[in-house]
PDB file of C-alpha atoms in Angstrom:
ATOM      1  CA  UNK A 983     -10.097  46.967  32.517  1.00 45.00           C
ATOM      2  CA  UNK A 984      -6.876  46.034  30.778  1.00 37.00           C
ATOM      3  CA  UNK A 985      -6.234  42.658  32.122  1.00 41.00           C
ATOM      4  CA  UNK A 986      -9.974  41.974  31.186  1.00 44.00           C
ATOM      5  CA  UNK A 987      -9.427  43.469  27.506  1.00 37.00           C
ATOM      6  CA  UNK A 988      -6.118  41.303  27.284  1.00 39.00           C
ATOM      7  CA  UNK A 989      -7.795  38.299  28.410  1.00 45.00           C
ATOM      8  CA  UNK A 990     -11.190  38.660  26.131  1.00 41.00           C
ATOM      9  CA  UNK A 991      -8.576  39.259  23.258  1.00 42.00           C
ATOM     10  CA  UNK A 992      -6.792  35.869  24.192  1.00 40.00           C
ATOM     11  CA  UNK A 993      -9.960  34.134  24.214  1.00 41.00           C
ATOM     12  CA  UNK A 994     -11.069  35.443  20.936  1.00 36.00           C
ATOM     13  CA  UNK A 995      -7.293  34.694  19.419  1.00 41.00           C
ATOM     14  CA  UNK A 996      -7.813  31.168  20.686  1.00 45.00           C
ATOM     15  CA  UNK A 997     -11.033  30.485  19.407  1.00 42.00           C
ATOM     16  CA  UNK A 998     -10.072  31.836  16.114  1.00 36.00           C
ATOM     17  CA  UNK A 999      -7.286  29.432  16.192  1.00 42.00           C
ATOM     18  CA  UNK A1000      -9.113  26.552  17.073  1.00 43.00           C
ATOM     19  CA  UNK A1001     -11.647  27.236  14.128  1.00 41.00           C
ATOM     20  CA  UNK A1002      -8.855  27.846  11.937  1.00 36.00           C
ATOM     21  CA  UNK A1003      -7.097  24.169  13.024  1.00 44.00           C
ATOM     22  CA  UNK A1004     -10.642  22.828  12.792  1.00 44.00           C
ATOM     23  CA  UNK A1005     -11.276  24.102   8.972  1.00 40.00           C
ATOM     24  CA  UNK A1006      -7.483  22.867   7.945  1.00 41.00           C
ATOM     25  CA  UNK A1007      -8.356  19.298   9.393  1.00 45.00           C
ATOM     26  CA  UNK A1008     -11.725  19.255   7.418  1.00 41.00           C
ATOM     27  CA  UNK A1009     -10.130  20.482   4.424  1.00 43.00           C
ATOM     28  CA  UNK A1010      -7.414  17.737   4.693  1.00 46.00           C
ATOM     29  CA  UNK A1011      -9.847  14.967   5.335  1.00 45.00           C
ATOM     30  CA  UNK A1012     -11.776  16.100   2.331  1.00 42.00           C
ATOM     31  CA  UNK A1013      -8.756  15.843   0.203  1.00 44.00           C
ATOM     32  CA  UNK A1014      -7.921  12.651   1.518  1.00 45.00           C
ATOM     33  CA  UNK A1015     -11.340  11.388   0.838  1.00 44.00           C
ATOM     34  CA  UNK A1016     -11.095  12.798  -2.704  1.00 40.00           C
ATOM     35  CA  UNK A1017      -8.008  10.900  -3.272  1.00 43.00           C
ATOM     36  CA  UNK A1018      -9.634   7.735  -2.120  1.00 43.00           C
ATOM     37  CA  UNK A1019     -12.605   8.184  -4.140  1.00 40.00           C
ATOM     38  CA  UNK A1020      -9.990   8.556  -7.021  1.00 36.00           C
ATOM     39  CA  UNK A1021      -8.440   5.277  -6.222  1.00 42.00           C
ATOM     40  CA  UNK A1022     -11.805   3.838  -6.521  1.00 39.00           C
ATOM     41  CA  UNK A1023     -11.110   3.513 -10.254  1.00 35.00           C
ATOM     42  CA  UNK A1024      -7.891   1.254  -9.331  1.00 38.00           C
ATOM     43  CA  UNK A1025      -9.887  -0.655  -6.795  1.00 39.00           C
ATOM     44  CA  UNK A1026     -12.716  -2.093  -8.547  1.00 37.00           C
ATOM     45  CA  UNK A1027     -14.765  -4.963  -6.676  1.00 35.00           C
ATOM     46  CA  UNK A1028     -14.940  -8.037  -8.895  1.00 31.00           C
ATOM     47  CA  UNK A1029     -17.807  -9.715  -6.573  1.00 32.00           C
ATOM     48  CA  UNK A1030     -18.866  -9.273  -2.872  1.00 34.00           C
ATOM     49  CA  UNK A1031     -20.588 -11.766  -0.792  1.00 33.00           C
ATOM     50  CA  UNK A1032     -20.452 -10.161   2.681  1.00 36.00           C
ATOM     51  CA  UNK A1033     -22.107 -11.305   5.346  1.00 35.00           C
ATOM     52  CA  UNK A1034     -22.396 -10.236   9.543  1.00 38.00           C
ATOM     53  CA  UNK A1035     -19.000 -11.405  10.627  1.00 47.00           C
ATOM     54  CA  UNK A1036     -15.909 -10.761   8.883  1.00 52.00           C
ATOM     55  CA  UNK A1037     -15.102 -14.375   8.415  1.00 50.00           C
ATOM     56  CA  UNK A1038     -17.920 -14.639   5.749  1.00 56.00           C
ATOM     57  CA  UNK A1039     -16.629 -11.715   3.985  1.00 66.00           C
ATOM     58  CA  UNK A1040     -15.344 -12.403   0.278  1.00 72.00           C
ATOM     59  CA  UNK A1041     -13.897  -9.487  -1.876  1.00 79.00           C
ATOM     60  CA  UNK A1042     -12.476  -9.025  -5.014  1.00 78.00           C
ATOM     61  CA  UNK A1043     -10.147  -6.009  -6.013  1.00 87.00           C
ATOM     62  CA  UNK A1044      -8.102  -5.277  -9.131  1.00 79.00           C
ATOM     63  CA  UNK A1045      -4.862  -2.816  -8.922  1.00 88.00           C
ATOM     64  CA  UNK A1046      -3.593  -2.743 -12.237  1.00 85.00           C
ATOM     65  CA  UNK A1047      -1.970  -6.089 -13.248  1.00 88.00           C
ATOM     66  CA  UNK A1048      -2.529  -7.794 -10.080  1.00 95.00           C
ATOM     67  CA  UNK A1049      -5.821  -9.251  -8.587  1.00 96.00           C
ATOM     68  CA  UNK A1050      -6.666  -9.164  -4.700  1.00 96.00           C
ATOM     69  CA  UNK A1051      -8.945 -11.514  -2.745  1.00 96.00           C
ATOM     70  CA  UNK A1052     -10.316 -10.406   0.334  1.00 95.00           C
ATOM     71  CA  UNK A1053     -11.912 -12.992   2.974  1.00 93.00           C
ATOM     72  CA  UNK A1054     -12.611 -13.318   6.621  1.00 89.00           C
ATOM     73  CA  UNK A1055     -11.131 -15.984   8.762  1.00 90.00           C
ATOM     74  CA  UNK A1056     -11.010 -16.370  12.809  1.00 86.00           C
ATOM     75  CA  UNK A1057     -14.082 -14.114  13.296  1.00 81.00           C
ATOM     76  CA  UNK A1058     -12.318 -10.753  12.498  1.00 86.00           C
ATOM     77  CA  UNK A1059      -9.297 -11.368  10.766  1.00 90.00           C
ATOM     78  CA  UNK A1060      -9.070 -10.573   7.089  1.00 94.00           C
ATOM     79  CA  UNK A1061      -7.021 -12.812   4.830  1.00 95.00           C
ATOM     80  CA  UNK A1062      -5.538 -11.779   1.464  1.00 97.00           C
ATOM     81  CA  UNK A1063      -4.608 -13.556  -1.838  1.00 98.00           C
ATOM     82  CA  UNK A1064      -2.644 -11.708  -4.289  1.00 98.00           C
ATOM     83  CA  UNK A1065      -2.511 -13.010  -7.832  1.00 97.00           C
ATOM     84  CA  UNK A1066      -0.495 -12.212 -10.995  1.00 97.00           C
ATOM     85  CA  UNK A1067      -2.609 -13.254 -14.002  1.00 95.00           C
ATOM     86  CA  UNK A1068       0.458 -13.413 -16.308  1.00 95.00           C
ATOM     87  CA  UNK A1069       2.696 -15.648 -14.381  1.00 96.00           C
ATOM     88  CA  UNK A1070      -0.013 -17.688 -12.137  1.00 96.00           C
ATOM     89  CA  UNK A1071       1.653 -16.625  -9.044  1.00 97.00           C
ATOM     90  CA  UNK A1072      -0.564 -16.456  -5.970  1.00 98.00           C
ATOM     91  CA  UNK A1073       0.476 -15.081  -2.551  1.00 98.00           C
ATOM     92  CA  UNK A1074      -1.232 -15.499   0.764  1.00 98.00           C
ATOM     93  CA  UNK A1075      -0.511 -12.339   2.729  1.00 98.00           C
ATOM     94  CA  UNK A1076      -0.342 -14.145   6.470  1.00 97.00           C
ATOM     95  CA  UNK A1077      -2.462 -17.385   6.697  1.00 97.00           C
ATOM     96  CA  UNK A1078      -4.857 -16.767   9.737  1.00 94.00           C
ATOM     97  CA  UNK A1079      -6.923 -20.353   8.696  1.00 95.00           C
ATOM     98  CA  UNK A1080      -6.443 -22.844   6.550  1.00 96.00           C
ATOM     99  CA  UNK A1081      -9.821 -23.695   5.165  1.00 95.00           C
ATOM    100  CA  UNK A1082     -10.841 -19.985   3.987  1.00 95.00           C
ATOM    101  CA  UNK A1083      -7.635 -19.991   2.153  1.00 97.00           C
ATOM    102  CA  UNK A1084      -8.117 -23.096   0.356  1.00 97.00           C
ATOM    103  CA  UNK A1085     -11.780 -22.167  -0.428  1.00 95.00           C
ATOM    104  CA  UNK A1086     -10.806 -18.960  -1.892  1.00 96.00           C
ATOM    105  CA  UNK A1087      -7.956 -20.501  -4.046  1.00 97.00           C
ATOM    106  CA  UNK A1088     -10.657 -22.964  -5.089  1.00 96.00           C
ATOM    107  CA  UNK A1089     -12.977 -20.017  -6.087  1.00 94.00           C
ATOM    108  CA  UNK A1090     -10.861 -18.057  -8.071  1.00 95.00           C
ATOM    109  CA  UNK A1091      -9.039 -21.103  -9.507  1.00 96.00           C
ATOM    110  CA  UNK A1092      -5.707 -20.176  -8.184  1.00 97.00           C
ATOM    111  CA  UNK A1093      -2.593 -22.447  -7.173  1.00 97.00           C
ATOM    112  CA  UNK A1094      -0.574 -20.792  -3.985  1.00 98.00           C
ATOM    113  CA  UNK A1095       3.054 -20.203  -4.726  1.00 98.00           C
ATOM    114  CA  UNK A1096       4.139 -17.689  -2.054  1.00 98.00           C
ATOM    115  CA  UNK A1097       3.112 -17.150   1.550  1.00 98.00           C
ATOM    116  CA  UNK A1098       4.100 -13.704   3.002  1.00 98.00           C
ATOM    117  CA  UNK A1099       4.075 -13.193   6.681  1.00 98.00           C
ATOM    118  CA  UNK A1100       4.026  -9.745   8.080  1.00 98.00           C
ATOM    119  CA  UNK A1101       4.868 -11.270  12.027  1.00 96.00           C
ATOM    120  CA  UNK A1102       4.685 -14.319  13.807  1.00 96.00           C
ATOM    121  CA  UNK A1103       1.547 -14.443  15.739  1.00 95.00           C
ATOM    122  CA  UNK A1104      -0.546 -17.621  15.222  1.00 94.00           C
ATOM    123  CA  UNK A1105      -3.393 -15.644  13.751  1.00 94.00           C
ATOM    124  CA  UNK A1106      -0.946 -14.554  11.078  1.00 96.00           C
ATOM    125  CA  UNK A1107       1.133 -17.878  10.433  1.00 97.00           C
ATOM    126  CA  UNK A1108      -1.102 -20.722  11.782  1.00 95.00           C
ATOM    127  CA  UNK A1109      -1.962 -22.424   8.494  1.00 97.00           C
ATOM    128  CA  UNK A1110       1.735 -22.163   7.030  1.00 98.00           C
ATOM    129  CA  UNK A1111       2.707 -25.520   7.438  1.00 98.00           C
ATOM    130  CA  UNK A1112      -0.620 -27.298   6.338  1.00 97.00           C
ATOM    131  CA  UNK A1113      -0.653 -25.092   3.122  1.00 98.00           C
ATOM    132  CA  UNK A1114       3.117 -25.463   2.488  1.00 98.00           C
ATOM    133  CA  UNK A1115       2.505 -29.315   2.758  1.00 97.00           C
ATOM    134  CA  UNK A1116      -0.534 -29.054   0.253  1.00 96.00           C
ATOM    135  CA  UNK A1117       0.709 -26.812  -2.355  1.00 97.00           C
ATOM    136  CA  UNK A1118       4.865 -26.739  -1.819  1.00 97.00           C
ATOM    137  CA  UNK A1119       4.695 -23.072  -1.887  1.00 98.00           C
ATOM    138  CA  UNK A1120       7.639 -21.442  -0.259  1.00 98.00           C
ATOM    139  CA  UNK A1121       7.503 -18.873   2.935  1.00 98.00           C
ATOM    140  CA  UNK A1122       8.875 -15.280   3.486  1.00 98.00           C
ATOM    141  CA  UNK A1123       9.143 -13.855   6.797  1.00 98.00           C
ATOM    142  CA  UNK A1124      10.660 -11.423   8.801  1.00 98.00           C
ATOM    143  CA  UNK A1125      14.328 -11.773   9.617  1.00 97.00           C
ATOM    144  CA  UNK A1126      13.784 -10.530  13.051  1.00 95.00           C
ATOM    145  CA  UNK A1127      11.283 -13.067  13.989  1.00 97.00           C
ATOM    146  CA  UNK A1128      12.413 -16.379  11.796  1.00 95.00           C
ATOM    147  CA  UNK A1129      12.635 -18.475  14.548  1.00 96.00           C
ATOM    148  CA  UNK A1130       8.657 -18.236  15.130  1.00 96.00           C
ATOM    149  CA  UNK A1131       7.557 -18.053  11.638  1.00 97.00           C
ATOM    150  CA  UNK A1132       6.503 -22.103  10.717  1.00 97.00           C
ATOM    151  CA  UNK A1133       8.029 -23.460   7.740  1.00 97.00           C
ATOM    152  CA  UNK A1134       9.964 -20.266   6.868  1.00 98.00           C
ATOM    153  CA  UNK A1135      12.399 -20.355   3.620  1.00 98.00           C
ATOM    154  CA  UNK A1136      13.430 -16.717   2.987  1.00 98.00           C
ATOM    155  CA  UNK A1137      13.735 -14.251   6.110  1.00 98.00           C
ATOM    156  CA  UNK A1138      13.664 -10.435   5.083  1.00 98.00           C
ATOM    157  CA  UNK A1139      13.598  -7.204   6.437  1.00 96.00           C
ATOM    158  CA  UNK A1140      13.469  -3.565   5.535  1.00 96.00           C
ATOM    159  CA  UNK A1141      14.912  -2.553   1.963  1.00 95.00           C
ATOM    160  CA  UNK A1142      14.623  -6.126   0.607  1.00 97.00           C
ATOM    161  CA  UNK A1143      12.680  -6.962  -2.377  1.00 97.00           C
ATOM    162  CA  UNK A1144      10.705  -9.856  -3.331  1.00 97.00           C
ATOM    163  CA  UNK A1145      10.077 -10.683  -6.935  1.00 96.00           C
ATOM    164  CA  UNK A1146       6.591 -11.866  -7.111  1.00 96.00           C
ATOM    165  CA  UNK A1147       5.578 -12.505 -10.790  1.00 92.00           C
ATOM    166  CA  UNK A1148       6.343  -9.422 -12.778  1.00 92.00           C
ATOM    167  CA  UNK A1149       6.069  -7.366  -9.784  1.00 94.00           C
ATOM    168  CA  UNK A1150       8.774  -6.355  -7.224  1.00 96.00           C
ATOM    169  CA  UNK A1151       7.304  -6.057  -3.687  1.00 98.00           C
ATOM    170  CA  UNK A1152       9.224  -3.643  -1.119  1.00 98.00           C
ATOM    171  CA  UNK A1153       9.780  -5.120   2.147  1.00 98.00           C
ATOM    172  CA  UNK A1154       9.231  -2.238   4.849  1.00 98.00           C
ATOM    173  CA  UNK A1155      10.463  -2.516   8.617  1.00 97.00           C
ATOM    174  CA  UNK A1156       7.159  -1.657  10.831  1.00 97.00           C
ATOM    175  CA  UNK A1157       8.009  -3.309  14.143  1.00 94.00           C
ATOM    176  CA  UNK A1158       6.392  -1.941  17.377  1.00 92.00           C
ATOM    177  CA  UNK A1159       3.413  -4.557  17.593  1.00 93.00           C
ATOM    178  CA  UNK A1160       6.069  -7.352  17.578  1.00 95.00           C
ATOM    179  CA  UNK A1161      10.040  -6.863  17.617  1.00 94.00           C
ATOM    180  CA  UNK A1162      10.369  -7.650  13.870  1.00 95.00           C
ATOM    181  CA  UNK A1163       6.997  -6.868  12.204  1.00 97.00           C
ATOM    182  CA  UNK A1164       7.352  -6.317   8.394  1.00 98.00           C
ATOM    183  CA  UNK A1165       4.698  -4.703   5.642  1.00 98.00           C
ATOM    184  CA  UNK A1166       4.754  -5.420   2.134  1.00 98.00           C
ATOM    185  CA  UNK A1167       4.732  -2.546  -0.324  1.00 98.00           C
ATOM    186  CA  UNK A1168       3.657  -3.162  -4.146  1.00 97.00           C
ATOM    187  CA  UNK A1169       4.700   0.527  -5.128  1.00 96.00           C
ATOM    188  CA  UNK A1170       3.555   0.092  -9.059  1.00 94.00           C
ATOM    189  CA  UNK A1171      -0.043  -1.127  -7.732  1.00 95.00           C
ATOM    190  CA  UNK A1172       0.260   1.448  -4.462  1.00 95.00           C
ATOM    191  CA  UNK A1173      -0.990  -0.864  -1.905  1.00 97.00           C
ATOM    192  CA  UNK A1174       0.465  -2.030   1.116  1.00 98.00           C
ATOM    193  CA  UNK A1175      -0.460  -4.933   3.547  1.00 98.00           C
ATOM    194  CA  UNK A1176       0.525  -3.988   6.799  1.00 98.00           C
ATOM    195  CA  UNK A1177      -0.379  -7.024   9.360  1.00 96.00           C
ATOM    196  CA  UNK A1178      -1.259  -5.718  12.559  1.00 95.00           C
ATOM    197  CA  UNK A1179       0.814  -2.477  12.207  1.00 95.00           C
ATOM    198  CA  UNK A1180      -1.622  -0.184  11.177  1.00 95.00           C
ATOM    199  CA  UNK A1181      -5.568  -0.357  11.189  1.00 95.00           C
ATOM    200  CA  UNK A1182      -8.386   1.967  10.419  1.00 95.00           C
ATOM    201  CA  UNK A1183      -8.093   4.682  13.257  1.00 94.00           C
ATOM    202  CA  UNK A1184      -5.837   2.610  15.148  1.00 92.00           C
ATOM    203  CA  UNK A1185      -2.339   0.676  15.449  1.00 90.00           C
ATOM    204  CA  UNK A1186      -1.412  -2.753  16.777  1.00 88.00           C
ATOM    205  CA  UNK A1187      -0.666  -3.005  20.531  1.00 86.00           C
ATOM    206  CA  UNK A1188       2.866  -2.735  21.814  1.00 85.00           C
ATOM    207  CA  UNK A1189       3.442  -6.343  22.567  1.00 87.00           C
ATOM    208  CA  UNK A1190       7.204  -6.163  22.089  1.00 90.00           C
ATOM    209  CA  UNK A1191       8.389  -2.932  20.574  1.00 83.00           C
ATOM    210  CA  UNK A1192       8.331   0.585  22.062  1.00 85.00           C
ATOM    211  CA  UNK A1193       6.531   3.740  21.236  1.00 86.00           C
ATOM    212  CA  UNK A1194       9.886   5.080  19.768  1.00 88.00           C
ATOM    213  CA  UNK A1195       9.956   2.252  17.514  1.00 90.00           C
ATOM    214  CA  UNK A1196       6.094   2.331  16.765  1.00 90.00           C
ATOM    215  CA  UNK A1197       6.332   5.915  16.075  1.00 89.00           C
ATOM    216  CA  UNK A1198       8.968   5.416  13.641  1.00 92.00           C
ATOM    217  CA  UNK A1199       7.295   2.692  11.850  1.00 94.00           C
ATOM    218  CA  UNK A1200       4.158   5.103  11.732  1.00 93.00           C
ATOM    219  CA  UNK A1201       6.254   7.465  10.107  1.00 94.00           C
ATOM    220  CA  UNK A1202       7.338   4.921   7.305  1.00 96.00           C
ATOM    221  CA  UNK A1203       4.133   4.409   6.552  1.00 97.00           C
ATOM    222  CA  UNK A1204       3.218   8.009   6.309  1.00 96.00           C
ATOM    223  CA  UNK A1205       5.969   8.725   3.993  1.00 97.00           C
ATOM    224  CA  UNK A1206       3.860   6.272   1.310  1.00 98.00           C
ATOM    225  CA  UNK A1207       1.763   8.394  -1.187  1.00 97.00           C
ATOM    226  CA  UNK A1208      -1.578   9.290   0.181  1.00 96.00           C
ATOM    227  CA  UNK A1209      -3.369   7.244  -2.640  1.00 96.00           C
ATOM    228  CA  UNK A1210      -1.786   4.068  -1.270  1.00 97.00           C
ATOM    229  CA  UNK A1211      -4.541   1.469  -0.382  1.00 97.00           C
ATOM    230  CA  UNK A1212      -3.977  -0.121   2.884  1.00 97.00           C
ATOM    231  CA  UNK A1213      -4.841  -3.668   3.529  1.00 97.00           C
ATOM    232  CA  UNK A1214      -4.832  -4.659   7.264  1.00 95.00           C
ATOM    233  CA  UNK A1215      -5.700  -7.918   9.343  1.00 95.00           C
ATOM    234  CA  UNK A1216      -8.521  -6.912  11.416  1.00 95.00           C
ATOM    235  CA  UNK A1217     -12.143  -5.477  11.199  1.00 92.00           C
ATOM    236  CA  UNK A1218     -11.621  -3.537  14.204  1.00 92.00           C
ATOM    237  CA  UNK A1219     -12.985  -0.022  12.918  1.00 93.00           C
ATOM    238  CA  UNK A1220     -16.206   0.270  15.182  1.00 93.00           C
ATOM    239  CA  UNK A1221     -14.087  -0.278  18.469  1.00 92.00           C
ATOM    240  CA  UNK A1222     -10.930   1.727  17.200  1.00 93.00           C
ATOM    241  CA  UNK A1223     -13.629   4.770  16.247  1.00 94.00           C
ATOM    242  CA  UNK A1224     -15.285   4.762  19.525  1.00 93.00           C
ATOM    243  CA  UNK A1225     -11.697   5.195  21.065  1.00 89.00           C
ATOM    244  CA  UNK A1226     -10.762   7.682  18.728  1.00 90.00           C
ATOM    245  CA  UNK A1227     -13.604  10.101  19.496  1.00 91.00           C
ATOM    246  CA  UNK A1228     -12.752   9.363  23.228  1.00 88.00           C
ATOM    247  CA  UNK A1229      -9.285  10.890  23.045  1.00 85.00           C
ATOM    248  CA  UNK A1230      -9.778  13.479  20.380  1.00 86.00           C
ATOM    249  CA  UNK A1231     -13.290  14.450  21.487  1.00 87.00           C
ATOM    250  CA  UNK A1232     -12.676  17.712  19.589  1.00 81.00           C
ATOM    251  CA  UNK A1233     -12.230  16.589  15.957  1.00 84.00           C
ATOM    252  CA  UNK A1234     -14.971  17.213  13.674  1.00 87.00           C
ATOM    253  CA  UNK A1235     -13.663  14.796  10.785  1.00 88.00           C
ATOM    254  CA  UNK A1236     -13.398  11.994  13.343  1.00 90.00           C
ATOM    255  CA  UNK A1237     -16.750  11.989  14.455  1.00 93.00           C
ATOM    256  CA  UNK A1238     -17.756  12.466  10.537  1.00 93.00           C
ATOM    257  CA  UNK A1239     -15.714   9.190  10.071  1.00 94.00           C
ATOM    258  CA  UNK A1240     -16.996   7.516  12.985  1.00 94.00           C
ATOM    259  CA  UNK A1241     -20.605   8.166  11.871  1.00 94.00           C
ATOM    260  CA  UNK A1242     -19.771   6.637   8.516  1.00 93.00           C
ATOM    261  CA  UNK A1243     -18.258   3.496   9.899  1.00 95.00           C
ATOM    262  CA  UNK A1244     -20.871   2.857  12.069  1.00 95.00           C
ATOM    263  CA  UNK A1245     -23.325   3.153   9.137  1.00 93.00           C
ATOM    264  CA  UNK A1246     -21.241   0.818   6.903  1.00 91.00           C
ATOM    265  CA  UNK A1247     -21.229  -1.685   9.615  1.00 91.00           C
ATOM    266  CA  UNK A1248     -24.941  -1.544  10.460  1.00 89.00           C
ATOM    267  CA  UNK A1249     -26.025  -2.376   6.987  1.00 82.00           C
ATOM    268  CA  UNK A1250     -27.589  -5.563   5.834  1.00 81.00           C
ATOM    269  CA  UNK A1251     -25.121  -7.191   4.866  1.00 82.00           C
ATOM    270  CA  UNK A1252     -22.391  -4.839   6.528  1.00 85.00           C
ATOM    271  CA  UNK A1253     -19.647  -3.188   4.364  1.00 87.00           C
ATOM    272  CA  UNK A1254     -16.138  -3.803   5.061  1.00 90.00           C
ATOM    273  CA  UNK A1255     -14.245  -1.242   6.358  1.00 93.00           C
ATOM    274  CA  UNK A1256     -10.965  -2.189   5.387  1.00 94.00           C
ATOM    275  CA  UNK A1257      -9.051  -1.340   2.631  1.00 95.00           C
ATOM    276  CA  UNK A1258      -8.308   2.236   3.700  1.00 95.00           C
ATOM    277  CA  UNK A1259      -5.787   4.734   2.444  1.00 96.00           C
ATOM    278  CA  UNK A1260      -2.653   6.216   3.624  1.00 97.00           C
ATOM    279  CA  UNK A1261      -4.323   9.791   3.120  1.00 95.00           C
ATOM    280  CA  UNK A1262      -7.639   9.025   5.041  1.00 94.00           C
ATOM    281  CA  UNK A1263      -5.718   7.447   7.978  1.00 95.00           C
ATOM    282  CA  UNK A1264      -3.168  10.804   8.198  1.00 94.00           C
ATOM    283  CA  UNK A1265      -6.255  12.756   8.232  1.00 91.00           C
ATOM    284  CA  UNK A1266      -8.122  11.072  11.072  1.00 92.00           C
ATOM    285  CA  UNK A1267      -6.224   8.458  12.597  1.00 92.00           C
ATOM    286  CA  UNK A1268      -4.970   9.605  15.860  1.00 90.00           C
ATOM    287  CA  UNK A1269      -1.954   7.307  15.999  1.00 90.00           C
ATOM    288  CA  UNK A1270      -0.889   8.988  12.888  1.00 92.00           C
ATOM    289  CA  UNK A1271      -1.634  12.700  14.198  1.00 86.00           C
ATOM    290  CA  UNK A1272       0.257  12.587  17.845  1.00 86.00           C
ATOM    291  CA  UNK A1273       1.172  16.297  16.795  1.00 81.00           C
ATOM    292  CA  UNK A1274      -2.445  17.441  16.364  1.00 79.00           C
ATOM    293  CA  UNK A1275      -3.174  20.304  19.061  1.00 81.00           C
ATOM    294  CA  UNK A1276      -6.555  19.326  19.612  1.00 80.00           C
ATOM    295  CA  UNK A1277      -5.655  15.722  20.409  1.00 83.00           C
ATOM    296  CA  UNK A1278      -2.606  16.968  22.719  1.00 84.00           C
ATOM    297  CA  UNK A1279      -5.148  19.509  24.441  1.00 80.00           C
ATOM    298  CA  UNK A1280      -7.606  16.376  25.256  1.00 80.00           C
ATOM    299  CA  UNK A1281      -4.742  14.536  26.667  1.00 81.00           C
ATOM    300  CA  UNK A1282      -3.420  17.448  28.880  1.00 81.00           C
ATOM    301  CA  UNK A1283      -0.330  17.450  26.820  1.00 80.00           C
ATOM    302  CA  UNK A1284       1.839  20.341  25.941  1.00 77.00           C
ATOM    303  CA  UNK A1285       4.521  20.929  23.360  1.00 76.00           C
ATOM    304  CA  UNK A1286       7.124  19.179  25.639  1.00 72.00           C
ATOM    305  CA  UNK A1287       6.012  15.402  25.208  1.00 80.00           C
ATOM    306  CA  UNK A1288       7.273  13.821  21.956  1.00 81.00           C
ATOM    307  CA  UNK A1289       5.133  12.585  19.495  1.00 82.00           C
ATOM    308  CA  UNK A1290       6.331   9.028  20.639  1.00 86.00           C
ATOM    309  CA  UNK A1291       5.146   9.867  24.094  1.00 82.00           C
ATOM    310  CA  UNK A1292       1.946  11.047  22.920  1.00 82.00           C
ATOM    311  CA  UNK A1293       1.239   7.981  20.946  1.00 78.00           C
ATOM    312  CA  UNK A1294       1.925   5.883  24.157  1.00 82.00           C
ATOM    313  CA  UNK A1295      -0.910   7.901  25.918  1.00 80.00           C
ATOM    314  CA  UNK A1296      -3.108   7.439  23.296  1.00 75.00           C
ATOM    315  CA  UNK A1297      -2.475   3.555  22.811  1.00 66.00           C
ATOM    316  CA  UNK A1298      -5.279   1.296  23.874  1.00 52.00           C
TER     317      UNK A1298
END
């Protein structure tokens, strides 16, 4: 009888703790969404002409004194131009494909002055030389991969600052996907360009780095303010959402976000799921929540495994 009572009490306590954890997750997600909606006043769409594939997307955003042109390339890549109207400086964040970048420059009447490469992969550096020959722009890229960045002029790494027009860009080391991957953080405008380091509900595959290295990079991004707008390089959100609910099926907020992503992408035309915010990703992205009890339970992990070890287990 005593064992039965104790067992019953433990079951009740466990159910109660799970409900509390679930309620806290929902509250955190709602707070992150509120912050995201508040950001909407800073991220105002200037024009949108989306179509079914990411490659047909064209969206303009305003971040204080800077303008961002988001467009598709190579099927599921996103390209970005950042423009400072005061100085006429324009940066291309990575160069997935020449034609869409040239078209975006012509559409906005901008002249390319900077290329900022996040990492060496060809779908991020493929148009470096063509655009440099066409415009005479300079190329910045990660110091740890400088030998693989076509046309590089300036090598940068964590802690370096790039002067862009009237704005300072902080370079973040977010290695893991590749050995020297960097991100470009615009602190004044509260936005960050992360390449393939972080995605909506996902992160980049560990091609060259280790789980420890990737978790360190994720923590570096998580330390940014929650309302920081995150521009990642691919429209992978639906596939990532399917994976996320598979590895953490007990998360109500994940299922809610997956539903919203599916609704957005099922629209006519589909709605881009990028950009996101640091706060929303912290509340839902499994790769930023390896400490989560529900996630660890679903993976059969206890408290012994490190966060980096859990991240490696959930990695696609």
